[in-house]
Amino acid sequence: MTPEITAVEQRSAANVIIDREKLHLLQNYSRYPLALSRGKGSYLFGVDGKKYLDLITGIGVNALGHGHPRLQKAIKDQAKLLIHCSNLYYHEYQGLLAEKIAKASGLARCFFCNSGTEAMEGALKMVHSHGRQISPEKFEIVSLENSFHGRTLGALSITGQQKYREDFEPLIPGVRFVPINNVAALESAVSPNTAGIVLEIIQGEGGIYPASDAFVRKAKELSERYNALLVFDEIQCGVGRRGVYFGYQTIQPVVQPDVMVAAKPLAAGLPLGVIACNEKAAGTIKAGMHGSTFGGGALACRVAVEFFDILDGLLPQITARGDYFRQKLLDLAASYDFVKEVRVHGLMIGVELKMPGKQIVLDAMEQGLLINCTHDTVLRFLPPYTISEAEIDKAIRILNKLFRKGKLYYKEFRSQPKEA
Ligand SMILES: Cc1ncc(COP(=O)(O)O)c(C=O)c1O
C-alpha cells in the first residue's frame, strides 16, 4: 500500500473486492467482511493495511505462518524448474515425500491428492474395494456422530452432522454412526458386514473433542476381529498439530490404522492431501482404479518435503506452546463464568462458551485478532506452529478485553426466552 493512498480509498478497495465477489461468486460461504492482501509470520494484513494476529491460519493450513523464507525459496526454486507434469511421469519429490510420511507414520504407501475431502473419498474407495473382495454384503462403514470428513458425496455420507448432509440425501448407504467414546455403541455397530471403521481422531469442526485411547483401541480390536479397514481422519489434527507427526501417535502404545488421511498443513499453504496406508489397504487399489491429474504435483510436493524437514525440529516446541496456551487460557477462563470448557491438544484449541461465539469472533477482528467459532459455541484457535509466547500473551490480552464485553452478551443471552 503506497502512502499516498488515502484511508477512504483503502476502504473502498476492500469494498470493490467484496462487492465483485457478491456479484460473481456462488454464495456458498458466509465470509467475514475482511479482504486480506499479505502475511508475515503470525500476522495477516488487510487491504487497508490493518494488522491481524492470525490464530486460525486458513483453518489449520499455514502451519509455519505466512511468508516463511524457506518455503518462499522452495516455491521460487521449484517454479523455475517444474510446476506440474501429471501422474503420467515421475518427478523427484513425490517419492521423497512419501518416504518421509512413511517414516513418520509407519504406513508404507501413499497416494497424493489436493484436499482433505478428496483424500477421504479415496479412502472410502479402499474400504468398499476391501469389502467387495470378501463379500457383496460387506460394504457397511461405522463412523462417528458429530464428525466432519468433507463436502463430497462420499465424505458427506460418513459425516455425522445432519446440517451438512440433509440437502444432498440420499447418500452412500450402509453407514452407522456411533457417539464418540461410547465403546458399547461401537461394539454393537460393528459386524461381519463392516468394511471400514472411520475415526476423526480429534473432532475439529465438531468442537475439538478427542477420541479416548480406550475407544481407539477398541476400534482397532474390532477392525481386526471383523476384518474391516481402520481409517483415521487426521486432516485437521495431523501433521504436527498435536506436537507429534500424527494425532494417533499420542496414544500409548500407538494404535496403527490401516489407512490415514491428512491434508490441511501438509504443504504448509499449498493444496495437498494424502492417503497413507499399509500394504493390506494398498492391495485394494490396483492400476487404473484411482487417480488424480493434479495430485502430488512437483511444486506442492517439494514444498511439503521442505515443510517436513522444518517440522522435524519443531515438534517439541508445538507441545510446549500448546501447554503455555492452555495455562493462559485456563487462567483467563477462571474469571468468566460463561466459559464452559477449555480444550487444548497441542496447538488445536477450543474454548467452549455457554453462549454463541460469533459476536466475539467479530469483536476479535475489530481488535486485530483472527479466530473462528465452530459448532456455534466453540471458539477455535489453530495457530501457526511457530507462534511465540509473546504472541500468545498478546492474544490473551485481546481475549480478556473481548471477554469483559462478553459478560454483557452472556447476560443478554440468558435473559432471552429459551426455545421449548
Ligand atoms: C477432519 C476433517 N476432515 C476432512 C475435511 C475436509 O477437508 P477439505 O476442506 O480440505 O476438503 C476437514 C476440513 O475441515 C476436516 O477438518
GROMACS .gro file of C-alpha atoms in nm, residues 11-397:
model
  387
   11ARG     CA    1  -1.169   0.115   0.245
   12SER     CA    2  -1.321   0.136  -0.098
   13ALA     CA    3  -1.055  -0.107  -0.230
   14ALA     CA    4  -1.188  -0.362   0.019
   15ASN     CA    5  -1.546  -0.287  -0.082
   16VAL     CA    6  -1.467  -0.334  -0.452
   17ILE     CA    7  -1.323  -0.679  -0.375
   18ILE     CA    8  -1.619  -0.775  -0.158
   19ASP     CA    9  -1.884  -0.639  -0.399
   20ARG     CA   10  -1.731  -0.814  -0.700
   21GLU     CA   11  -1.740  -1.145  -0.512
   22LYS     CA   12  -2.103  -1.089  -0.419
   23LEU     CA   13  -2.190  -1.040  -0.787
   24HIS     CA   14  -1.993  -1.319  -0.946
   25LEU     CA   15  -1.931  -1.598  -0.698
   26LEU     CA   16  -2.154  -1.878  -0.579
   27GLN     CA   17  -2.290  -1.754  -0.248
   28ASN     CA   18  -2.195  -2.068  -0.054
   29TYR     CA   19  -1.968  -1.901   0.202
   30SER     CA   20  -2.071  -1.659   0.473
   31ARG     CA   21  -1.740  -1.475   0.479
   32TYR     CA   22  -1.631  -1.219   0.734
   33PRO     CA   23  -1.619  -0.866   0.584
   34LEU     CA   24  -1.239  -0.862   0.559
   35ALA     CA   25  -1.021  -0.854   0.247
   36LEU     CA   26  -0.659  -0.955   0.302
   37SER     CA   27  -0.357  -0.867   0.096
   38ARG     CA   28  -0.046  -1.020   0.257
   39GLY     CA   29   0.100  -1.202   0.553
   40LYS     CA   30   0.422  -1.214   0.753
   41GLY     CA   31   0.495  -1.462   1.031
   42SER     CA   32   0.191  -1.489   1.261
   43TYR     CA   33   0.031  -1.177   1.110
   44LEU     CA   34  -0.202  -1.101   0.821
   45PHE     CA   35  -0.263  -0.756   0.673
   46GLY     CA   36  -0.591  -0.625   0.532
   47VAL     CA   37  -0.602  -0.431   0.203
   48ASP     CA   38  -0.642  -0.126   0.429
   49GLY     CA   39  -0.308  -0.209   0.594
   50LYS     CA   40  -0.461  -0.318   0.927
   51LYS     CA   41  -0.258  -0.587   1.107
   52TYR     CA   42  -0.418  -0.905   1.244
   53LEU     CA   43  -0.271  -1.174   1.467
   54ASP     CA   44  -0.371  -1.488   1.277
   55LEU     CA   45  -0.476  -1.769   1.510
   56ILE     CA   46  -0.681  -1.957   1.252
   57THR     CA   47  -0.415  -1.988   0.974
   58GLY     CA   48  -0.652  -2.056   0.686
   59ILE     CA   49  -0.826  -2.321   0.904
   60GLY     CA   50  -0.512  -2.500   1.010
   61VAL     CA   51  -0.322  -2.476   0.683
   62ASN     CA   52  -0.046  -2.214   0.718
   63ALA     CA   53   0.144  -2.417   0.975
   64LEU     CA   54   0.458  -2.202   0.954
   65GLY     CA   55   0.265  -1.877   0.947
   66HIS     CA   56   0.298  -1.654   0.643
   67GLY     CA   57   0.594  -1.587   0.416
   68HIS     CA   58   0.832  -1.837   0.576
   69PRO     CA   59   1.166  -1.776   0.399
   70ARG     CA   60   1.246  -2.145   0.343
   71LEU     CA   61   0.905  -2.210   0.189
   72GLN     CA   62   0.932  -1.899  -0.026
   73LYS     CA   63   1.270  -2.018  -0.154
   74ALA     CA   64   1.141  -2.372  -0.225
   75ILE     CA   65   0.844  -2.230  -0.419
   76LYS     CA   66   1.063  -1.993  -0.616
   77ASP     CA   67   1.330  -2.252  -0.698
   78GLN     CA   68   1.078  -2.518  -0.799
   79ALA     CA   69   0.862  -2.278  -1.002
   80LYS     CA   70   1.168  -2.212  -1.216
   81LEU     CA   71   1.218  -2.586  -1.277
   82LEU     CA   72   0.884  -2.768  -1.294
   83ILE     CA   73   0.540  -2.697  -1.152
   84HIS     CA   74   0.332  -2.985  -1.291
   85CYS     CA   75   0.381  -3.286  -1.514
   86SER     CA   76   0.079  -3.508  -1.418
   87ASN     CA   77   0.100  -3.864  -1.289
   88LEU     CA   78   0.187  -3.997  -1.633
   89TYR     CA   79   0.550  -3.940  -1.536
   90TYR     CA   80   0.784  -3.938  -1.237
   91HIS     CA   81   0.937  -3.634  -1.071
   92GLU     CA   82   1.184  -3.604  -0.786
   93TYR     CA   83   0.962  -3.504  -0.495
   94GLN     CA   84   0.658  -3.736  -0.478
   95GLY     CA   85   0.859  -4.044  -0.379
   96LEU     CA   86   1.073  -3.838  -0.142
   97LEU     CA   87   0.767  -3.702   0.035
   98ALA     CA   88   0.606  -4.049   0.053
   99GLU     CA   89   0.927  -4.178   0.212
  100LYS     CA   90   0.914  -3.905   0.477
  101ILE     CA   91   0.546  -3.972   0.551
  102ALA     CA   92   0.609  -4.347   0.568
  103LYS     CA   93   0.891  -4.289   0.816
  104ALA     CA   94   0.679  -4.053   1.025
  105SER     CA   95   0.362  -4.264   1.022
  106GLY     CA   96   0.473  -4.626   0.987
  107LEU     CA   97   0.238  -4.654   0.686
  108ALA     CA   98   0.427  -4.784   0.386
  109ARG     CA   99   0.237  -4.639   0.089
  110CYS     CA  100   0.095  -4.300  -0.009
  111PHE     CA  101  -0.143  -4.158  -0.266
  112PHE     CA  102  -0.140  -3.781  -0.316
  113CYS     CA  103  -0.439  -3.564  -0.400
  114ASN     CA  104  -0.535  -3.198  -0.350
  115SER     CA  105  -0.763  -3.167  -0.047
  116GLY     CA  106  -0.895  -3.337   0.262
  117THR     CA  107  -1.228  -3.444   0.119
  118GLU     CA  108  -1.056  -3.592  -0.184
  119ALA     CA  109  -0.826  -3.796   0.039
  120MET     CA  110  -1.127  -3.921   0.233
  121GLU     CA  111  -1.305  -4.008  -0.091
  122GLY     CA  112  -1.012  -4.227  -0.196
  123ALA     CA  113  -1.001  -4.391   0.147
  124LEU     CA  114  -1.372  -4.478   0.111
  125LYS     CA  115  -1.299  -4.640  -0.226
  126MET     CA  116  -1.036  -4.853  -0.049
  127VAL     CA  117  -1.294  -4.952   0.214
  128HIS     CA  118  -1.551  -5.051  -0.049
  129SER     CA  119  -1.296  -5.237  -0.259
  130HIS     CA  120  -1.176  -5.422   0.053
  131GLY     CA  121  -1.533  -5.527   0.141
  132ARG     CA  122  -1.615  -5.642  -0.214
  133GLN     CA  123  -1.310  -5.867  -0.218
  134ILE     CA  124  -1.469  -6.056   0.072
  135SER     CA  125  -1.847  -6.047   0.016
  136PRO     CA  126  -2.111  -5.831  -0.165
  137GLU     CA  127  -2.276  -5.764   0.174
  138LYS     CA  128  -1.959  -5.628   0.328
  139PHE     CA  129  -1.996  -5.257   0.248
  140GLU     CA  130  -2.102  -5.106   0.581
  141ILE     CA  131  -1.900  -4.827   0.739
  142VAL     CA  132  -1.902  -4.721   1.103
  143SER     CA  133  -1.833  -4.354   1.165
  144LEU     CA  134  -1.882  -4.106   1.449
  145GLU     CA  135  -2.171  -3.879   1.535
  146ASN     CA  136  -2.063  -3.513   1.528
  147SER     CA  137  -1.776  -3.591   1.289
  148PHE     CA  138  -1.675  -3.396   0.977
  149HIS     CA  139  -1.499  -3.556   0.682
  150GLY     CA  140  -1.553  -3.318   0.390
  151ARG     CA  141  -1.801  -3.198   0.129
  152THR     CA  142  -1.800  -3.458  -0.149
  153LEU     CA  143  -2.088  -3.706  -0.153
  154GLY     CA  144  -1.877  -3.992  -0.013
  155ALA     CA  145  -1.723  -3.782   0.264
  156LEU     CA  146  -2.066  -3.639   0.349
  157SER     CA  147  -2.204  -3.992   0.378
  158ILE     CA  148  -1.977  -4.060   0.675
  159THR     CA  149  -2.007  -3.708   0.823
  160GLY     CA  150  -2.213  -3.738   1.139
  161GLN     CA  151  -2.378  -3.395   1.132
  162GLN     CA  152  -2.720  -3.367   0.971
  163LYS     CA  153  -2.681  -2.999   0.879
  164TYR     CA  154  -2.410  -3.084   0.623
  165ARG     CA  155  -2.592  -3.388   0.482
  166GLU     CA  156  -2.962  -3.314   0.465
  167ASP     CA  157  -2.972  -3.117   0.138
  168PHE     CA  158  -2.791  -3.391  -0.051
  169GLU     CA  159  -2.955  -3.713   0.059
  170PRO     CA  160  -2.973  -3.995  -0.041
  171LEU     CA  161  -2.603  -4.053   0.027
  172ILE     CA  162  -2.399  -4.375   0.028
  173PRO     CA  163  -2.600  -4.643   0.212
  174GLY     CA  164  -2.480  -4.863   0.497
  175VAL     CA  165  -2.323  -4.602   0.725
  176ARG     CA  166  -2.377  -4.642   1.100
  177PHE     CA  167  -2.297  -4.356   1.337
  178VAL     CA  168  -2.192  -4.401   1.698
  179PRO     CA  169  -2.121  -4.136   1.965
  180ILE     CA  170  -1.753  -4.067   2.019
  181ASN     CA  171  -1.602  -4.262   2.311
  182ASN     CA  172  -1.906  -4.486   2.354
  183VAL     CA  173  -1.736  -4.825   2.346
  184ALA     CA  174  -2.060  -5.023   2.384
  185ALA     CA  175  -2.223  -4.842   2.089
  186LEU     CA  176  -1.915  -4.906   1.878
  187GLU     CA  177  -1.918  -5.275   1.965
  188SER     CA  178  -2.281  -5.314   1.869
  189ALA     CA  179  -2.242  -5.119   1.539
  190VAL     CA  180  -1.955  -5.330   1.402
  191SER     CA  181  -2.043  -5.664   1.241
  192PRO     CA  182  -1.911  -5.907   0.977
  193ASN     CA  183  -2.066  -5.670   0.717
  194THR     CA  184  -1.846  -5.379   0.830
  195ALA     CA  185  -1.587  -5.295   0.564
  196GLY     CA  186  -1.442  -4.994   0.744
  197ILE     CA  187  -1.434  -4.803   1.073
  198VAL     CA  188  -1.359  -4.432   1.026
  199LEU     CA  189  -1.246  -4.220   1.322
  200GLU     CA  190  -1.183  -3.847   1.326
  201ILE     CA  191  -0.915  -3.870   1.592
  202ILE     CA  192  -0.998  -3.524   1.729
  203GLN     CA  193  -1.331  -3.385   1.610
  204GLY     CA  194  -1.239  -3.040   1.480
  205GLU     CA  195  -1.548  -2.888   1.316
  206GLY     CA  196  -1.747  -3.072   1.584
  207GLY     CA  197  -1.587  -2.859   1.860
  208ILE     CA  198  -1.241  -3.007   1.948
  209TYR     CA  199  -1.337  -3.341   2.104
  210PRO     CA  200  -1.069  -3.613   2.113
  211ALA     CA  201  -1.135  -3.985   2.080
  212SER     CA  202  -1.019  -4.156   2.400
  213ASP     CA  203  -0.734  -4.407   2.394
  214ALA     CA  204  -0.970  -4.683   2.510
  215PHE     CA  205  -1.217  -4.605   2.230
  216VAL     CA  206  -0.947  -4.605   1.960
  217ARG     CA  207  -0.803  -4.930   2.099
  218LYS     CA  208  -1.148  -5.090   2.087
  219ALA     CA  209  -1.192  -4.974   1.724
  220LYS     CA  210  -0.859  -5.141   1.641
  221GLU     CA  211  -0.963  -5.464   1.812
  222LEU     CA  212  -1.299  -5.470   1.628
  223SER     CA  213  -1.140  -5.388   1.292
  224GLU     CA  214  -0.912  -5.691   1.337
  225ARG     CA  215  -1.189  -5.918   1.466
  226TYR     CA  216  -1.420  -5.839   1.171
  227ASN     CA  217  -1.155  -5.776   0.904
  228ALA     CA  218  -1.260  -5.414   0.848
  229LEU     CA  219  -1.016  -5.139   0.749
  230LEU     CA  220  -0.940  -4.894   1.029
  231VAL     CA  221  -0.928  -4.541   0.885
  232PHE     CA  222  -0.810  -4.235   1.080
  233ASP     CA  223  -0.903  -3.886   0.961
  234GLU     CA  224  -0.604  -3.669   1.057
  235ILE     CA  225  -0.692  -3.386   0.821
  236GLN     CA  226  -0.727  -3.125   1.095
  237CYS     CA  227  -0.535  -3.278   1.387
  238GLY     CA  228  -0.246  -3.432   1.192
  239VAL     CA  229   0.092  -3.331   1.050
  240GLY     CA  230   0.233  -3.182   1.369
  241ARG     CA  231  -0.067  -3.000   1.515
  242ARG     CA  232  -0.064  -3.211   1.832
  243GLY     CA  233   0.312  -3.193   1.876
  244VAL     CA  234   0.356  -3.537   1.716
  245TYR     CA  235   0.354  -3.615   1.346
  246PHE     CA  236   0.005  -3.763   1.356
  247GLY     CA  237  -0.258  -3.731   1.627
  248TYR     CA  238  -0.293  -4.105   1.688
  249GLN     CA  239   0.071  -4.116   1.799
  250THR     CA  240  -0.028  -3.962   2.132
  251ILE     CA  241  -0.196  -4.295   2.217
  252GLN     CA  242   0.049  -4.518   2.404
  253PRO     CA  243   0.117  -4.781   2.288
  254VAL     CA  244   0.045  -4.635   1.945
  255VAL     CA  245  -0.257  -4.779   1.762
  256GLN     CA  246  -0.171  -4.808   1.393
  257PRO     CA  247  -0.456  -4.759   1.142
  258ASP     CA  248  -0.472  -4.938   0.808
  259VAL     CA  249  -0.538  -4.605   0.638
  260MET     CA  250  -0.478  -4.244   0.740
  261VAL     CA  251  -0.585  -3.932   0.553
  262ALA     CA  252  -0.416  -3.596   0.603
  263ALA     CA  253  -0.423  -3.262   0.420
  264LYS     CA  254  -0.453  -2.903   0.555
  265PRO     CA  255  -0.093  -2.822   0.672
  266LEU     CA  256   0.073  -3.091   0.459
  267ALA     CA  257   0.227  -2.843   0.213
  268ALA     CA  258   0.204  -2.551   0.462
  269GLY     CA  259  -0.028  -2.345   0.240
  270LEU     CA  260  -0.035  -2.516  -0.099
  271PRO     CA  261  -0.319  -2.761  -0.169
  272LEU     CA  262  -0.209  -3.118  -0.099
  273GLY     CA  263  -0.381  -3.419   0.053
  274VAL     CA  264  -0.257  -3.770   0.120
  275ILE     CA  265  -0.387  -4.120   0.181
  276ALA     CA  266  -0.118  -4.313   0.370
  277CYS     CA  267  -0.181  -4.685   0.419
  278ASN     CA  268  -0.032  -5.024   0.497
  279GLU     CA  269   0.024  -5.297   0.238
  280LYS     CA  270  -0.310  -5.462   0.317
  281ALA     CA  271  -0.508  -5.146   0.231
  282ALA     CA  272  -0.278  -5.066  -0.062
  283GLY     CA  273  -0.377  -5.402  -0.213
  284THR     CA  274  -0.736  -5.279  -0.257
  285ILE     CA  275  -0.634  -5.032  -0.531
  286LYS     CA  276  -0.487  -5.182  -0.846
  287ALA     CA  277  -0.358  -4.992  -1.150
  288GLY     CA  278  -0.631  -4.780  -1.307
  289MET     CA  279  -0.870  -4.793  -1.008
  290HIS     CA  280  -0.792  -4.445  -0.874
  291GLY     CA  281  -0.603  -4.134  -0.980
  292SER     CA  282  -0.573  -3.756  -0.996
  293THR     CA  283  -0.447  -3.511  -1.258
  294PHE     CA  284  -0.309  -3.257  -1.013
  295GLY     CA  285  -0.237  -3.473  -0.705
  296GLY     CA  286   0.124  -3.490  -0.595
  297GLY     CA  287   0.249  -3.218  -0.829
  298ALA     CA  288   0.614  -3.122  -0.822
  299LEU     CA  289   0.563  -2.780  -0.663
  300ALA     CA  290   0.332  -2.894  -0.381
  301CYS     CA  291   0.547  -3.200  -0.304
  302ARG     CA  292   0.872  -3.004  -0.296
  303VAL     CA  293   0.722  -2.753  -0.055
  304ALA     CA  294   0.585  -3.035   0.161
  305VAL     CA  295   0.930  -3.200   0.172
  306GLU     CA  296   1.076  -2.868   0.289
  307PHE     CA  297   0.798  -2.835   0.547
  308PHE     CA  298   0.864  -3.185   0.683
  309ASP     CA  299   1.234  -3.102   0.720
  310ILE     CA  300   1.139  -2.796   0.927
  311LEU     CA  301   0.872  -2.984   1.122
  312ASP     CA  302   1.126  -3.243   1.242
  313GLY     CA  303   1.279  -2.983   1.472
  314LEU     CA  304   0.956  -2.805   1.558
  315LEU     CA  305   0.751  -3.081   1.728
  316PRO     CA  306   0.871  -3.023   2.089
  317GLN     CA  307   0.805  -2.650   2.051
  318ILE     CA  308   0.445  -2.718   1.939
  319THR     CA  309   0.382  -2.918   2.257
  320ALA     CA  310   0.545  -2.650   2.475
  321ARG     CA  311   0.347  -2.364   2.316
  322GLY     CA  312   0.026  -2.567   2.348
  323ASP     CA  313   0.095  -2.617   2.720
  324TYR     CA  314   0.168  -2.246   2.761
  325PHE     CA  315  -0.152  -2.152   2.576
  326ARG     CA  316  -0.356  -2.396   2.789
  327GLN     CA  317  -0.233  -2.246   3.115
  328LYS     CA  318  -0.301  -1.889   2.997
  329LEU     CA  319  -0.649  -1.983   2.876
  330LEU     CA  320  -0.733  -2.163   3.199
  331ASP     CA  321  -0.620  -1.858   3.400
  332LEU     CA  322  -0.835  -1.635   3.178
  333ALA     CA  323  -1.137  -1.865   3.189
  334ALA     CA  324  -1.134  -1.862   3.570
  335SER     CA  325  -1.259  -1.500   3.561
  336TYR     CA  326  -1.550  -1.560   3.322
  337ASP     CA  327  -1.845  -1.778   3.416
  338PHE     CA  328  -1.962  -1.806   3.054
  339VAL     CA  329  -1.660  -2.021   2.963
  340LYS     CA  330  -1.774  -2.382   2.982
  341GLU     CA  331  -1.451  -2.566   2.899
  342VAL     CA  332  -1.101  -2.513   2.761
  343ARG     CA  333  -0.977  -2.798   2.539
  344VAL     CA  334  -0.615  -2.785   2.424
  345HIS     CA  335  -0.444  -3.062   2.224
  346GLY     CA  336  -0.106  -2.936   2.111
  347LEU     CA  337  -0.198  -2.632   1.904
  348MET     CA  338  -0.554  -2.748   1.834
  349ILE     CA  339  -0.758  -2.542   2.076
  350GLY     CA  340  -1.125  -2.499   2.160
  351VAL     CA  341  -1.280  -2.268   2.417
  352GLU     CA  342  -1.640  -2.372   2.466
  353LEU     CA  343  -1.877  -2.098   2.575
  354LYS     CA  344  -2.222  -2.123   2.732
  355MET     CA  345  -2.349  -1.895   2.454
  356PRO     CA  346  -2.296  -1.849   2.078
  357GLY     CA  347  -1.945  -1.724   1.995
  358LYS     CA  348  -2.000  -1.542   1.665
  359GLN     CA  349  -2.011  -1.190   1.807
  360ILE     CA  350  -1.687  -1.250   1.997
  361VAL     CA  351  -1.521  -1.356   1.669
  362LEU     CA  352  -1.641  -1.033   1.504
  363ASP     CA  353  -1.524  -0.825   1.800
  364ALA     CA  354  -1.187  -1.005   1.784
  365MET     CA  355  -1.148  -0.898   1.422
  366GLU     CA  356  -1.204  -0.538   1.526
  367GLN     CA  357  -0.929  -0.580   1.785
  368GLY     CA  358  -0.687  -0.730   1.530
  369LEU     CA  359  -0.723  -1.097   1.623
  370LEU     CA  360  -0.840  -1.368   1.382
  371ILE     CA  361  -1.008  -1.673   1.535
  372ASN     CA  362  -1.324  -1.857   1.440
  373CYS     CA  363  -1.619  -2.026   1.600
  374THR     CA  364  -1.724  -2.381   1.531
  375HIS     CA  365  -2.030  -2.574   1.641
  376ASP     CA  366  -2.194  -2.242   1.732
  377THR     CA  367  -2.039  -2.211   2.078
  378VAL     CA  368  -1.674  -2.317   2.048
  379LEU     CA  369  -1.407  -2.055   1.983
  380ARG     CA  370  -1.144  -2.231   1.777
  381PHE     CA  371  -0.773  -2.149   1.757
  382LEU     CA  372  -0.540  -2.322   1.510
  383PRO     CA  373  -0.231  -2.101   1.548
  384PRO     CA  374   0.086  -2.135   1.344
  385TYR     CA  375   0.333  -2.391   1.485
  386THR     CA  376   0.585  -2.107   1.500
  387ILE     CA  377   0.378  -1.887   1.734
  388SER     CA  378   0.584  -1.726   2.013
  389GLU     CA  379   0.496  -1.693   2.382
  390ALA     CA  380   0.480  -1.315   2.335
  391GLU     CA  381   0.218  -1.361   2.061
  392ILE     CA  382   0.017  -1.594   2.285
  393ASP     CA  383   0.033  -1.329   2.560
  394LYS     CA  384  -0.094  -1.071   2.313
  395ALA     CA  385  -0.384  -1.297   2.210
  396ILE     CA  386  -0.474  -1.348   2.577
  397ARG     CA  387  -0.473  -0.970   2.642
   0.00000   0.00000   0.00000
